[in-house]
Amino acid sequence: MAREISYREAINEAIASEMERDDSVIVMGEDNAGGEGSPGDMDAWGGVLGVTKGLYGKYPGRVLDTPISESAFIGAAIGAATRGMRPVAELMFIDFMGVCFDQIFNQAAKFRYMFGGKATTPVVIRTMYGAGLRAAAQHSQCLYPIFTHIPGLKVVTPATPYDAKGLLIQAIRDDDPVIFCEHKALYDLTGPVPTESYAIPFGEAEVVRDGDDVTVVALGRMVHMATEAAGQLAQAGIECEVVDLRTTSPLDTDTILESVERTGRLVVVDEATPRCNIATDVSAYVAQHAFGSLRAPIEQVTAPHTPVPFSNALEDLYIPDAQRVVNAVKAVSDWKA
Amino acid sequence: MPDDRIQHVTMPKWGLAMTEGKLTAWIVSEGDQVATGDDLVDVETEKISGTVESSYDGVLRRIVAQPGEDVPVGGTIALVAPAEVPDAELDAVAAEARRQIDAGEVAEVPGPVLGRTAAGISYATAGPAGAPADEPVVLVHGYGGDANSWLFVQEPLAERRVVHAVDLPGHGASVKDVGTGSLDELVVALLGVLDATGTKRAHLVGHSLGGAVVSMVAATLPERVASLTLVAPAGFGAEADVEYLTGFASAASRRELKPLLGRLFADESQVSRSLVDDLVRYKRLDGVEQSLRLLLGTMVVDGRQGLDIAPRLRDVPVPRVVVWGAQDRIFPAAHATAVPGALAVHIEEGAGHMVHMERPAVVVAAVEEAVAEAVAASS
């Protein structure tokens, strides 16, 4: 039913429902249980922003606090996954992923391939990303393009509470390693979420708004910037079709092409820095496969190629907003050869 | 005191989630004579578009809300009164109604109340305060539908009596477990709702698969069924759009589902984006895929309808009325003649399989007809 909960609660509910359904699902990470290395009592933190709060009490023994050593506990989660567990490991900030790249890129992503399909690695690495919380350059990046680049990983970027629950349930049930990217500025966003369990298949973009004039492809928090812009543009007589990718790997190229073949115009909105990001990837794909349909050059709305600034004013300027999407849509609409 | 001959036409509540509706076009004008059931105004919500029908006979004396306006559920959008009520009184009532809308003072209208049986079957109950709850109307949806399929029908019926709209197992808010998927299991679930609501006898209304379910309740326990209204019921002929039924069971995405859903309606533009989205979301719920697959095995056998209800209804002493959309592409309207002993058969032009969404007034009238016959027969 139409019950509204937050993005944070939706993630918690997804983990809880899968822990209930499947004893092999475990949670591990820093401060998931008690914080500061304590045994984890009633004051369990549930991770640094409280996303897994309450799980320790419900599933004692299955929510594990780990030392502040990502290389160790991500490696442990991946190893446990190969032996039949379904670990949901919380790696606090995506920015910290660098210390365990070998475990992720060279081990988890390769096992299925290198063991000829005899090994599966059903691990989920939950991690928060994105700017907007005044957390500075080392805690604010959008690094999902790096994982999207690696064959063998699935990469998920939910934009709404409904998608967060359904995509995380799919991630936990999936037999491949999944990098589940949670935008930290969306945790308090509320929306309708069924109480029942449901899985949203990977590689299926959501058309969140229909329109015939311009296709706007977005992901994560940028979906909301795009829909806000589309609302303003509709008043000016420009109807945008807003496509939320939901997963960057696999990528739903069919939905993107179908839309662009109809509209002939594409704007891609990506909070990541502009080189080798999702905007460039989608743009290149469309340019190659739907060139004949394009009636204007593709526009990309992204962050600038700089670290995320700590200054409030500069951080606000850094993050793509609805106005920049509006400008880009107008540019492709008005373009003349 | 305003003249009590002035009747308020209000924004209806179509479904539990509806809080307001946008008027799109008035079909009648001030000064027009209107009768109960006449189309008055088109309304759209986030979920659906529909037409508000008159619940009164008289003259449409004042239009309070204009096209393009969002009006909360329960807000007065027009006034109907006999011609002799003075203009000044209507102006005063209209001004007050207008003021309530503008000031956001429209009282919240309670929607249907949800109940749940011990077996996990959900139902939505509506009815006027203090209405006798014995012999309620019970609405049973079809394959892949839910209680909300009746959104245009439940409210008008509930003006006079208690109306329960049931979610069959595997559907809506009910448990997503249909056992083996046999018709008997659906019958047991429906009887569970009758028991849970203390209903000894009911006026049963069934659409499509729900039509087969209510027919079987009447066939096996006729003493519990006061009347039957069958809306394009399953099980009255071999032909069916099997491609639709199997496609609906297997479709996993919006892209697969949308073209199929067009076949349900005479007017394919009825397939709104939210209708498709709601169904995609429903189909993703754990247990739904399996439930739909098992029920499909009951409905379709060897490429034909697997249910044969007509002979079971032959000597059943329950008054029954049949409604079918002339443009039904799922089960042909010609099947209507196979319902034995029907009091009346209404084949509605311009409606497809979802006749209760496309022509709700016809379905409401058919239920009233069946109820009236049952009342006449018992007195």
XYZ file of C-alpha atoms in Angstrom:
716
model
C 0.000 0.000 0.000
C 0.920 3.603 -0.358
C 2.986 3.898 2.795
C 5.785 6.468 2.669
C 9.197 5.743 4.113
C 12.637 7.237 3.599
C 15.417 6.034 1.301
C 17.349 5.133 4.458
C 14.425 3.104 5.859
C 13.864 1.427 2.504
C 17.474 0.171 2.490
C 17.153 -1.037 6.070
C 13.884 -2.807 5.232
C 15.432 -4.524 2.210
C 18.295 -5.913 4.303
C 15.955 -6.953 7.118
C 13.557 -8.748 4.788
C 16.380 -10.652 3.100
C 17.942 -11.562 6.480
C 14.550 -12.889 7.483
C 14.169 -14.878 4.286
C 17.701 -16.245 3.973
C 19.972 -17.194 6.893
C 23.059 -16.850 4.717
C 22.598 -13.072 4.517
C 24.926 -11.274 6.947
C 25.831 -7.620 7.483
C 29.350 -6.403 8.165
C 31.089 -3.057 8.336
C 32.415 -0.276 10.500
C 30.193 0.673 13.452
C 27.341 -1.489 12.132
C 26.786 -3.107 15.502
C 28.076 -1.007 18.373
C 30.783 1.330 17.302
C 34.220 1.810 18.812
C 34.757 -1.929 18.838
C 32.107 -2.478 21.500
C 30.112 -5.729 21.474
C 27.159 -3.838 20.056
C 24.318 -3.254 22.434
C 21.083 -1.332 22.280
C 22.949 1.768 21.182
C 24.098 0.091 17.972
C 24.982 2.797 15.515
C 23.866 1.051 12.374
C 26.719 2.501 10.399
C 27.852 6.092 10.359
C 24.472 7.421 9.126
C 22.334 4.819 10.892
C 21.169 2.937 7.818
C 21.449 -0.530 9.382
C 20.155 0.580 12.791
C 18.075 -2.061 14.544
C 19.376 -5.037 12.584
C 21.860 -6.057 15.282
C 19.075 -6.538 17.803
C 16.887 -8.484 15.393
C 19.619 -10.728 14.016
C 22.265 -11.150 16.709
C 25.397 -12.817 15.442
C 24.654 -11.821 11.857
C 25.614 -8.138 12.096
C 29.365 -7.869 12.469
C 31.491 -4.899 13.469
C 34.749 -4.789 11.607
C 38.018 -3.026 12.230
C 38.765 0.111 10.231
C 40.492 -1.924 7.588
C 38.540 -1.989 4.351
C 41.071 -4.210 2.652
C 40.543 -6.820 5.385
C 36.781 -6.851 5.746
C 35.924 -6.414 2.072
C 38.292 -9.306 1.388
C 36.583 -11.300 4.143
C 33.139 -10.542 2.691
C 34.223 -11.639 -0.776
C 35.760 -14.817 0.610
C 32.620 -15.592 2.620
C 30.533 -15.066 -0.523
C 32.529 -17.665 -2.426
C 31.795 -20.111 0.407
C 28.015 -19.728 0.355
C 27.265 -16.675 2.489
C 25.525 -13.587 1.126
C 27.388 -10.762 2.864
C 26.138 -7.190 2.713
C 29.283 -5.222 3.498
C 29.036 -1.522 4.255
C 32.004 0.459 3.046
C 31.217 3.820 4.583
C 32.304 6.207 1.807
C 32.905 5.193 -1.791
C 35.983 7.452 -1.595
C 37.652 4.850 0.680
C 37.279 2.052 -1.844
C 40.815 2.593 -3.099
C 42.378 0.607 -0.291
C 40.557 -2.569 -1.372
C 40.636 -2.330 -5.150
C 42.541 -5.577 -5.513
C 39.871 -7.498 -3.602
C 37.127 -5.959 -5.732
C 38.655 -5.577 -9.197
C 41.075 -8.430 -9.350
C 39.383 -11.007 -7.138
C 35.588 -10.642 -6.781
C 35.060 -9.400 -10.323
C 37.142 -12.195 -11.821
C 36.173 -15.347 -9.913
C 33.202 -16.386 -12.016
C 35.185 -15.875 -15.236
C 38.485 -17.371 -14.172
C 36.929 -20.451 -12.549
C 34.805 -21.153 -15.594
C 31.524 -20.386 -13.846
C 32.225 -22.822 -10.997
C 32.558 -19.991 -8.475
C 29.971 -17.369 -7.655
C 30.521 -14.307 -5.484
C 27.156 -13.074 -4.176
C 28.520 -10.141 -2.224
C 26.938 -6.697 -1.954
C 29.154 -3.733 -1.138
C 26.947 -0.883 0.051
C 28.585 2.493 -0.041
C 27.582 6.153 0.023
C 28.621 8.669 -2.575
C 27.957 12.165 -3.803
C 28.354 15.783 -2.839
C 26.061 18.049 -0.861
C 26.837 17.210 2.764
C 29.786 19.591 3.251
C 32.006 16.550 3.622
C 34.857 17.823 1.444
C 36.943 16.283 -1.300
C 37.659 12.899 0.308
C 34.045 12.075 1.272
C 31.950 13.446 -1.591
C 32.968 11.821 -4.856
C 30.817 10.018 -7.425
C 33.080 7.072 -8.197
C 30.521 4.680 -9.718
C 32.108 5.138 -13.194
C 35.248 3.366 -11.945
C 33.272 0.249 -11.015
C 31.137 0.452 -14.148
C 34.371 0.115 -16.097
C 35.147 -3.335 -14.663
C 33.535 -6.408 -16.282
C 32.213 -8.762 -13.615
C 30.783 -6.080 -11.335
C 27.194 -4.868 -11.258
C 26.707 -1.226 -10.294
C 23.486 0.178 -8.871
C 22.534 3.824 -8.210
C 18.958 4.060 -6.852
C 17.235 7.447 -6.972
C 14.089 6.762 -4.926
C 13.063 4.828 -1.802
C 11.028 2.407 -3.956
C 14.019 1.657 -6.164
C 16.417 1.481 -3.215
C 14.442 -1.353 -1.637
C 13.773 -3.334 -4.802
C 17.271 -2.934 -6.228
C 18.941 -3.875 -2.939
C 16.801 -7.023 -2.656
C 17.845 -7.892 -6.203
C 21.483 -7.143 -5.296
C 21.373 -9.500 -2.306
C 19.738 -12.287 -4.352
C 22.120 -11.761 -7.264
C 24.987 -14.241 -7.595
C 27.481 -11.628 -8.808
C 29.306 -8.924 -6.850
C 27.239 -5.743 -6.701
C 28.461 -2.246 -5.851
C 25.366 -0.617 -4.359
C 25.817 3.166 -4.400
C 23.641 5.212 -2.045
C 23.568 8.972 -2.494
C 24.064 10.468 0.958
C 21.859 13.471 0.156
C 18.910 11.136 -0.575
C 18.732 9.266 2.761
C 15.914 11.466 4.071
C 13.951 11.476 0.812
C 10.566 9.799 1.361
C 8.307 8.019 -1.083
C 5.786 5.183 -1.387
C 7.289 1.749 -0.741
C 5.351 -1.529 -0.521
C 5.663 -3.377 2.781
C 6.138 -6.604 0.847
C 9.414 -7.753 -0.689
C 10.069 -7.182 -4.368
C 13.088 -7.315 -6.628
C 13.718 -4.837 -9.443
C 15.689 -6.496 -12.226
C 19.059 -4.982 -13.121
C 19.508 -3.372 -16.512
C 15.997 -1.957 -16.662
C 15.878 1.832 -16.760
C 12.790 3.618 -15.481
C 11.109 6.198 -17.661
C 10.086 8.561 -14.872
C 8.439 11.109 -17.153
C 7.136 10.778 -20.701
C 7.952 13.393 -23.320
C 8.537 13.676 -27.050
C 10.908 16.628 -27.381
C 14.147 15.838 -25.532
C 15.485 12.711 -23.803
C 17.125 13.467 -20.458
C 19.110 10.511 -19.105
C 20.072 10.789 -15.440
C 20.997 8.657 -12.459
C 21.007 8.834 -8.679
C 20.346 12.255 -7.222
C 20.487 13.809 -10.702
C 17.153 12.151 -11.551
C 15.526 14.661 -9.213
C 17.358 17.592 -10.815
C 16.212 16.321 -14.206
C 12.562 15.932 -13.205
C 12.557 19.366 -11.575
C 13.971 20.813 -14.785
C 11.444 18.867 -16.879
C 8.627 20.386 -14.837
C 9.902 23.901 -15.554
C 10.512 23.133 -19.218
C 6.984 21.748 -19.668
C 5.688 25.207 -18.749
C 7.821 26.577 -21.578
C 6.343 24.004 -23.950
C 9.290 21.564 -24.033
C 8.370 18.010 -23.054
C 11.299 16.006 -21.683
C 11.394 12.253 -21.376
C 13.362 11.579 -18.209
C 15.126 8.216 -18.077
C 16.546 6.999 -14.752
C 19.240 4.431 -15.524
C 18.949 2.766 -12.081
C 21.936 0.535 -12.881
C 25.044 1.648 -14.786
C 26.160 -1.958 -15.213
C 24.250 -3.581 -16.802
C 23.121 -0.546 -18.796
C 19.634 -0.474 -20.364
C 20.715 0.734 -23.788
C 17.392 -0.328 -25.367
C 15.365 2.169 -23.353
C 17.869 4.955 -24.085
C 17.899 4.274 -27.828
C 14.123 3.893 -28.083
C 13.687 7.268 -26.455
C 16.374 9.103 -28.448
C 15.118 7.626 -31.717
C 11.793 9.289 -30.938
C 13.012 12.633 -29.574
C 16.204 13.101 -31.628
C 17.726 15.074 -28.770
C 19.727 13.929 -25.756
C 20.924 15.504 -22.528
C 22.794 13.305 -20.029
C 22.988 14.440 -16.408
C 25.703 12.899 -14.253
C 27.065 14.188 -10.945
C 30.421 12.522 -11.594
C 33.408 14.459 -12.906
C 33.262 14.782 -16.699
C 36.022 12.509 -18.030
C 35.093 8.834 -18.560
C 31.851 9.078 -16.600
C 28.328 7.783 -17.282
C 27.483 10.860 -19.357
C 30.373 10.218 -21.742
C 29.540 6.514 -21.873
C 25.863 7.073 -22.718
C 26.711 9.866 -25.160
C 29.211 7.715 -27.023
C 26.782 4.810 -27.193
C 24.006 6.977 -28.601
C 26.324 8.727 -31.046
C 27.428 5.346 -32.367
C 24.054 3.572 -32.445
C 21.516 6.329 -33.060
C 23.523 8.897 -35.007
C 20.915 9.082 -37.731
C 18.210 9.991 -35.229
C 20.070 12.873 -33.619
C 18.840 16.323 -34.568
C 21.279 18.211 -32.330
C 24.626 17.566 -30.636
C 24.371 15.708 -27.338
C 24.693 17.867 -24.220
C 26.280 16.649 -20.985
C 25.557 18.198 -17.600
C 28.209 17.100 -15.098
C 30.369 18.338 -12.255
C 33.547 20.172 -13.307
C 36.838 18.302 -13.499
C 37.973 19.246 -10.002
C 37.852 17.749 -6.523
C 34.618 18.498 -4.620
C 35.216 21.862 -2.889
C 34.828 22.254 0.876
C 33.576 25.838 0.605
C 29.781 25.798 0.848
C 29.377 28.298 -1.952
C 31.721 26.414 -4.247
C 30.202 23.024 -3.454
C 26.761 24.389 -4.341
C 28.152 25.597 -7.660
C 29.912 22.281 -8.238
C 26.780 20.099 -8.098
C 24.724 20.099 -11.331
C 21.321 21.627 -10.631
C 17.963 21.936 -12.373
C 18.890 25.268 -13.947
C 21.866 23.738 -15.719
C 19.638 20.937 -17.002
C 17.128 23.523 -18.237
C 19.913 25.374 -20.057
C 21.195 22.180 -21.669
C 17.718 21.131 -22.805
C 17.121 24.581 -24.298
C 20.478 24.367 -26.063
C 19.601 21.067 -27.774
C 16.062 22.268 -28.510
C 17.190 25.524 -30.094
C 20.191 24.096 -31.923
C 20.409 24.881 -35.631
C 22.962 23.407 -38.004
C -30.609 27.200 6.480
C -29.967 26.543 2.817
C -32.770 24.965 0.851
C -32.536 21.211 1.311
C -33.537 20.695 -2.293
C -30.067 21.896 -3.303
C -27.876 18.828 -3.938
C -24.080 19.019 -3.975
C -22.107 17.320 -6.740
C -18.757 16.575 -5.108
C -15.314 15.417 -6.181
C -15.472 11.613 -5.903
C -12.882 9.403 -4.219
C -11.685 6.908 -6.798
C -9.512 4.536 -4.854
C -7.815 4.728 -1.503
C -4.947 6.927 -2.630
C -6.984 9.706 -4.276
C -6.943 13.013 -2.400
C -7.832 15.437 -5.200
C -8.844 15.503 -8.832
C -8.453 17.940 -11.701
C -11.541 18.891 -13.703
C -10.778 18.549 -17.388
C -14.100 19.387 -19.085
C -17.722 19.944 -18.170
C -20.041 17.774 -20.268
C -23.165 19.618 -19.127
C -23.826 23.334 -18.775
C -25.611 25.430 -16.188
C -29.316 25.183 -16.808
C -29.209 21.645 -18.252
C -31.650 19.062 -16.969
C -29.715 16.123 -15.478
C -30.799 12.683 -14.353
C -29.172 10.086 -12.113
C -26.365 8.390 -14.042
C -25.852 11.222 -16.532
C -22.241 12.153 -17.273
C -21.477 15.542 -15.757
C -17.767 16.282 -15.874
C -14.461 14.639 -16.776
C -11.885 14.410 -14.019
C -8.303 13.233 -14.009
C -6.099 12.223 -11.121
C -2.481 11.139 -10.914
C -3.741 7.610 -11.434
C -6.701 7.681 -13.737
C -9.189 9.644 -15.791
C -12.909 9.215 -15.311
C -16.290 10.853 -15.537
C -18.363 12.078 -12.614
C -21.959 10.969 -12.954
C -25.018 12.588 -11.466
C -26.468 11.026 -8.347
C -29.475 13.331 -8.563
C -32.349 14.343 -10.828
C -32.865 18.056 -11.400
C -31.335 21.059 -13.081
C -27.602 21.746 -12.978
C -28.024 25.197 -11.484
C -24.459 26.196 -10.628
C -20.984 25.112 -11.682
C -18.635 25.839 -8.776
C -15.288 24.584 -10.091
C -13.818 25.172 -13.522
C -11.758 23.010 -15.895
C -8.080 22.998 -14.969
C -8.809 23.292 -11.250
C -7.594 20.787 -8.661
C -10.399 20.126 -6.196
C -9.986 18.039 -3.026
C -12.061 14.893 -2.671
C -15.435 15.866 -1.217
C -15.260 19.444 -2.500
C -18.479 20.715 -4.104
C -18.007 21.195 -7.841
C -21.626 21.882 -8.863
C -25.144 22.239 -7.508
C -28.255 20.437 -8.715
C -31.685 21.699 -7.692
C -35.216 21.948 -9.025
C -35.894 24.960 -11.256
C -38.032 26.645 -8.618
C -35.249 27.105 -6.031
C -34.458 30.847 -6.122
C -31.175 31.992 -7.694
C -30.185 33.936 -4.595
C -30.134 30.783 -2.486
C -28.033 28.947 -5.061
C -25.626 31.866 -5.248
C -25.178 31.781 -1.476
C -24.552 28.017 -1.401
C -22.216 28.199 -4.404
C -20.259 31.056 -2.834
C -19.806 29.087 0.387
C -18.690 25.987 -1.571
C -16.252 28.123 -3.532
C -14.927 29.646 -0.326
C -14.337 26.194 1.193
C -12.305 25.087 -1.835
C -10.278 28.307 -1.925
C -9.647 28.249 1.818
C -8.709 24.555 1.832
C -11.531 23.862 4.277
C -13.077 20.889 2.507
C -13.649 18.170 5.102
C -11.629 15.036 4.472
C -13.722 12.241 3.017
C -13.086 8.860 4.572
C -12.295 6.314 1.883
C -12.932 2.600 2.018
C -11.671 0.889 5.183
C -9.275 -2.015 4.764
C -9.903 -5.332 6.453
C -8.004 -8.605 6.381
C -9.089 -12.167 7.056
C -7.058 -14.599 9.155
C -5.994 -16.243 5.900
C -4.508 -12.953 4.681
C -7.243 -11.885 2.278
C -7.604 -8.108 2.080
C -10.849 -6.274 1.373
C -11.893 -2.624 1.209
C -15.248 -1.736 2.751
C -17.303 1.338 1.932
C -20.843 2.329 2.770
C -22.979 5.058 4.278
C -22.781 5.514 8.040
C -25.341 3.348 9.781
C -26.194 1.348 6.678
C -27.336 -2.190 7.416
C -24.392 -4.508 6.845
C -26.450 -7.616 6.109
C -26.583 -8.609 2.442
C -23.741 -6.335 1.313
C -22.471 -6.122 -2.234
C -19.163 -7.937 -2.703
C -16.974 -7.073 -5.713
C -14.487 -9.648 -7.017
C -11.901 -8.562 -9.613
C -10.369 -10.529 -12.456
C -6.968 -12.030 -13.270
C -4.189 -9.563 -12.424
C -6.635 -6.965 -11.082
C -7.415 -5.920 -7.521
C -10.026 -4.155 -5.409
C -9.059 -0.869 -7.048
C -10.387 -2.142 -10.406
C -13.815 -1.218 -9.027
C -12.889 2.359 -8.176
C -15.627 3.832 -10.395
C -18.214 1.310 -9.222
C -17.707 0.901 -5.496
C -18.358 4.536 -4.574
C -21.754 4.939 -6.319
C -22.920 1.540 -5.043
C -21.794 2.456 -1.530
C -24.103 5.467 -1.420
C -26.917 3.145 -0.402
C -25.364 -0.014 0.994
C -22.228 -1.637 2.336
C -19.856 -2.700 -0.437
C -16.775 -4.871 0.063
C -14.158 -4.991 -2.717
C -12.010 -8.094 -2.313
C -8.395 -8.755 -3.306
C -8.212 -12.378 -4.444
C -5.213 -14.416 -3.220
C -2.101 -13.539 -5.221
C -3.483 -10.057 -5.903
C -3.609 -6.559 -4.419
C -2.844 -6.461 -0.701
C -3.753 -10.110 -0.131
C -1.326 -12.935 0.573
C 0.691 -13.810 -2.541
C 0.013 -17.530 -2.289
C -2.714 -19.244 -4.302
C -1.944 -22.816 -3.212
C -2.361 -24.938 -6.324
C -4.114 -22.100 -8.124
C -7.447 -23.920 -8.429
C -10.766 -22.095 -8.615
C -11.779 -23.815 -5.363
C -9.021 -22.010 -3.506
C -10.322 -18.659 -4.727
C -13.849 -19.657 -3.684
C -12.598 -20.526 -0.190
C -10.817 -17.152 0.026
C -14.022 -15.310 -0.915
C -16.058 -17.295 1.608
C -13.433 -16.280 4.172
C -14.265 -12.634 3.509
C -17.996 -13.314 3.862
C -17.344 -15.043 7.203
C -14.933 -12.370 8.447
C -17.488 -9.637 7.734
C -20.350 -11.598 9.298
C -22.094 -11.835 5.946
C -24.656 -14.620 5.714
C -25.838 -13.657 2.226
C -24.328 -11.266 -0.272
C -24.921 -9.747 -3.661
C -21.868 -11.021 -5.504
C -20.357 -9.156 -8.428
C -17.511 -10.750 -10.359
C -15.420 -9.605 -13.297
C -13.611 -12.045 -15.587
C -11.906 -14.678 -13.364
C -13.851 -13.143 -10.457
C -17.044 -13.890 -12.401
C -16.138 -17.574 -12.385
C -15.369 -17.392 -8.651
C -18.703 -15.820 -7.680
C -20.573 -18.207 -9.997
C -19.018 -21.164 -8.209
C -19.986 -19.754 -4.813
C -23.569 -19.471 -6.088
C -23.441 -22.984 -7.535
C -22.135 -24.609 -4.377
C -23.699 -22.436 -1.641
C -26.741 -20.731 -3.237
C -28.155 -19.902 0.188
C -25.296 -17.436 0.692
C -25.842 -15.578 -2.567
C -28.713 -13.102 -2.875
C -27.857 -12.126 -6.451
C -25.101 -12.392 -9.030
C -23.831 -9.749 -11.412
C -21.417 -11.229 -13.924
C -19.163 -8.772 -15.741
C -17.449 -10.437 -18.730
C -17.027 -13.615 -16.655
C -14.543 -16.383 -17.418
C -15.842 -19.887 -18.049
C -18.751 -19.315 -20.428
C -17.110 -20.373 -23.681
C -13.887 -21.860 -24.984
C -12.502 -18.812 -26.785
C -10.130 -16.434 -25.067
C -7.251 -14.168 -25.954
C -4.726 -16.685 -24.702
C -1.859 -14.559 -25.960
C -2.986 -11.772 -23.637
C -3.377 -14.073 -20.632
C -0.025 -15.837 -21.062
C 1.684 -12.566 -21.981
C 0.333 -10.863 -18.869
C 1.636 -13.714 -16.725
C 5.134 -13.530 -18.185
C 5.602 -9.794 -18.886
C 8.267 -8.382 -16.574
C 8.719 -4.826 -17.784
C 6.725 -1.778 -18.747
C 7.731 -2.256 -22.379
C 6.301 -5.788 -22.489
C 3.183 -5.031 -20.477
C 1.929 -1.816 -22.041
C 0.950 -3.125 -25.494
C -0.864 -6.067 -23.896
C -2.924 -3.869 -21.594
C -4.379 -1.998 -24.556
C -6.348 -5.134 -25.397
C -8.353 -4.769 -22.185
C -10.075 -1.598 -23.349
C -12.158 -0.486 -26.315
C -10.371 2.838 -25.996
C -6.661 2.058 -25.643
C -5.942 5.541 -24.347
C -7.387 4.275 -21.036
C -4.022 2.593 -20.471
C -2.462 5.375 -18.430
C 1.185 5.425 -17.441
C 0.229 4.908 -13.800
C -1.923 1.882 -14.652
C 1.108 0.283 -16.298
C 3.490 1.349 -13.521
C 1.192 0.008 -10.802
C 0.960 -3.344 -12.581
C 4.729 -3.580 -13.117
C 5.223 -2.866 -9.417
C 2.603 -5.450 -8.488
C 4.201 -8.064 -10.691
C 7.596 -7.598 -9.002
C 6.260 -8.506 -5.550
C 7.522 -11.806 -4.203
C 5.062 -14.608 -4.944
C 3.080 -12.802 -7.630
C 4.778 -14.386 -10.629
C 4.179 -17.862 -9.224
C 0.575 -17.028 -8.275
C -0.212 -15.710 -11.757
C 1.424 -18.726 -13.394
C -0.622 -21.186 -11.309
C -3.878 -19.322 -11.932
C -3.083 -19.201 -15.646
C -2.959 -22.986 -15.570
C -6.530 -22.959 -14.233
C -7.794 -20.412 -16.760
C -6.078 -21.716 -19.889
C -5.812 -25.386 -20.833
C -4.613 -26.494 -24.288
C -4.931 -22.983 -25.681
C -8.586 -22.630 -24.659
C -10.443 -21.559 -21.548
C -9.902 -24.197 -18.899
C -12.953 -23.218 -16.879
C -16.446 -24.372 -17.831
C -18.836 -22.650 -15.473
C -22.042 -22.515 -17.543
C -23.313 -26.043 -16.700
C -22.642 -25.468 -12.988
C -24.966 -22.479 -12.953
C -27.844 -24.102 -14.840
C -30.311 -24.810 -12.024
C -28.935 -22.454 -9.430
C -31.833 -20.437 -7.904
C -30.000 -17.117 -7.732
C -31.117 -14.114 -9.823
C -28.340 -13.005 -12.170
C -27.566 -10.206 -14.563
C -24.829 -10.222 -17.195
C -22.819 -7.240 -18.505
C -20.304 -7.449 -21.327
C -18.375 -4.929 -23.392
C -19.236 -5.357 -27.073
C -15.561 -4.792 -27.955
C -14.231 -7.298 -25.398
C -11.058 -8.798 -26.883
C -10.288 -11.150 -23.975
C -13.541 -13.131 -23.809
C -15.974 -12.497 -26.691
C -19.266 -10.821 -25.784
C -21.071 -13.677 -27.533
C -20.330 -15.746 -24.411
C -23.000 -13.698 -22.622
C -25.713 -15.838 -24.159
C -24.146 -18.906 -22.534
C -25.002 -17.725 -19.009
C -28.013 -19.869 -18.125
C -31.082 -18.236 -16.636
C -29.864 -14.661 -16.867
C -32.480 -12.107 -15.927
C -30.954 -9.590 -18.292
C -27.948 -9.394 -20.589
C -26.427 -5.991 -21.286
C -23.939 -5.803 -24.165
C -22.377 -2.374 -23.978
C -21.102 -0.716 -27.155
C -17.859 1.227 -26.791
C -16.550 -0.908 -23.952
C -13.953 -3.663 -23.918
C -13.119 -6.243 -21.276
C -12.826 -3.571 -18.564
C -16.436 -2.501 -18.953
C -16.572 -1.575 -15.248
C -13.849 1.021 -15.899
C -15.039 2.191 -19.315
C -18.793 2.213 -18.591
C -19.106 2.111 -14.806
C -22.681 3.443 -14.834
C -23.823 0.396 -16.797
C -22.249 -1.964 -14.288
C -23.687 -0.028 -11.352
C -27.149 -0.183 -12.970
C -26.771 -3.919 -13.568
C -25.891 -4.525 -9.919
C -28.873 -2.428 -8.839
C -31.050 -4.459 -11.197
C -29.844 -7.758 -9.716
C -30.247 -6.468 -6.167
C -33.775 -5.193 -6.883
C -34.752 -8.548 -8.343
C -33.414 -10.371 -5.286
C -35.271 -8.022 -2.961
C -38.501 -8.428 -4.948
C -38.136 -12.213 -4.964
C -37.621 -12.416 -1.208
C -40.569 -10.181 -0.258
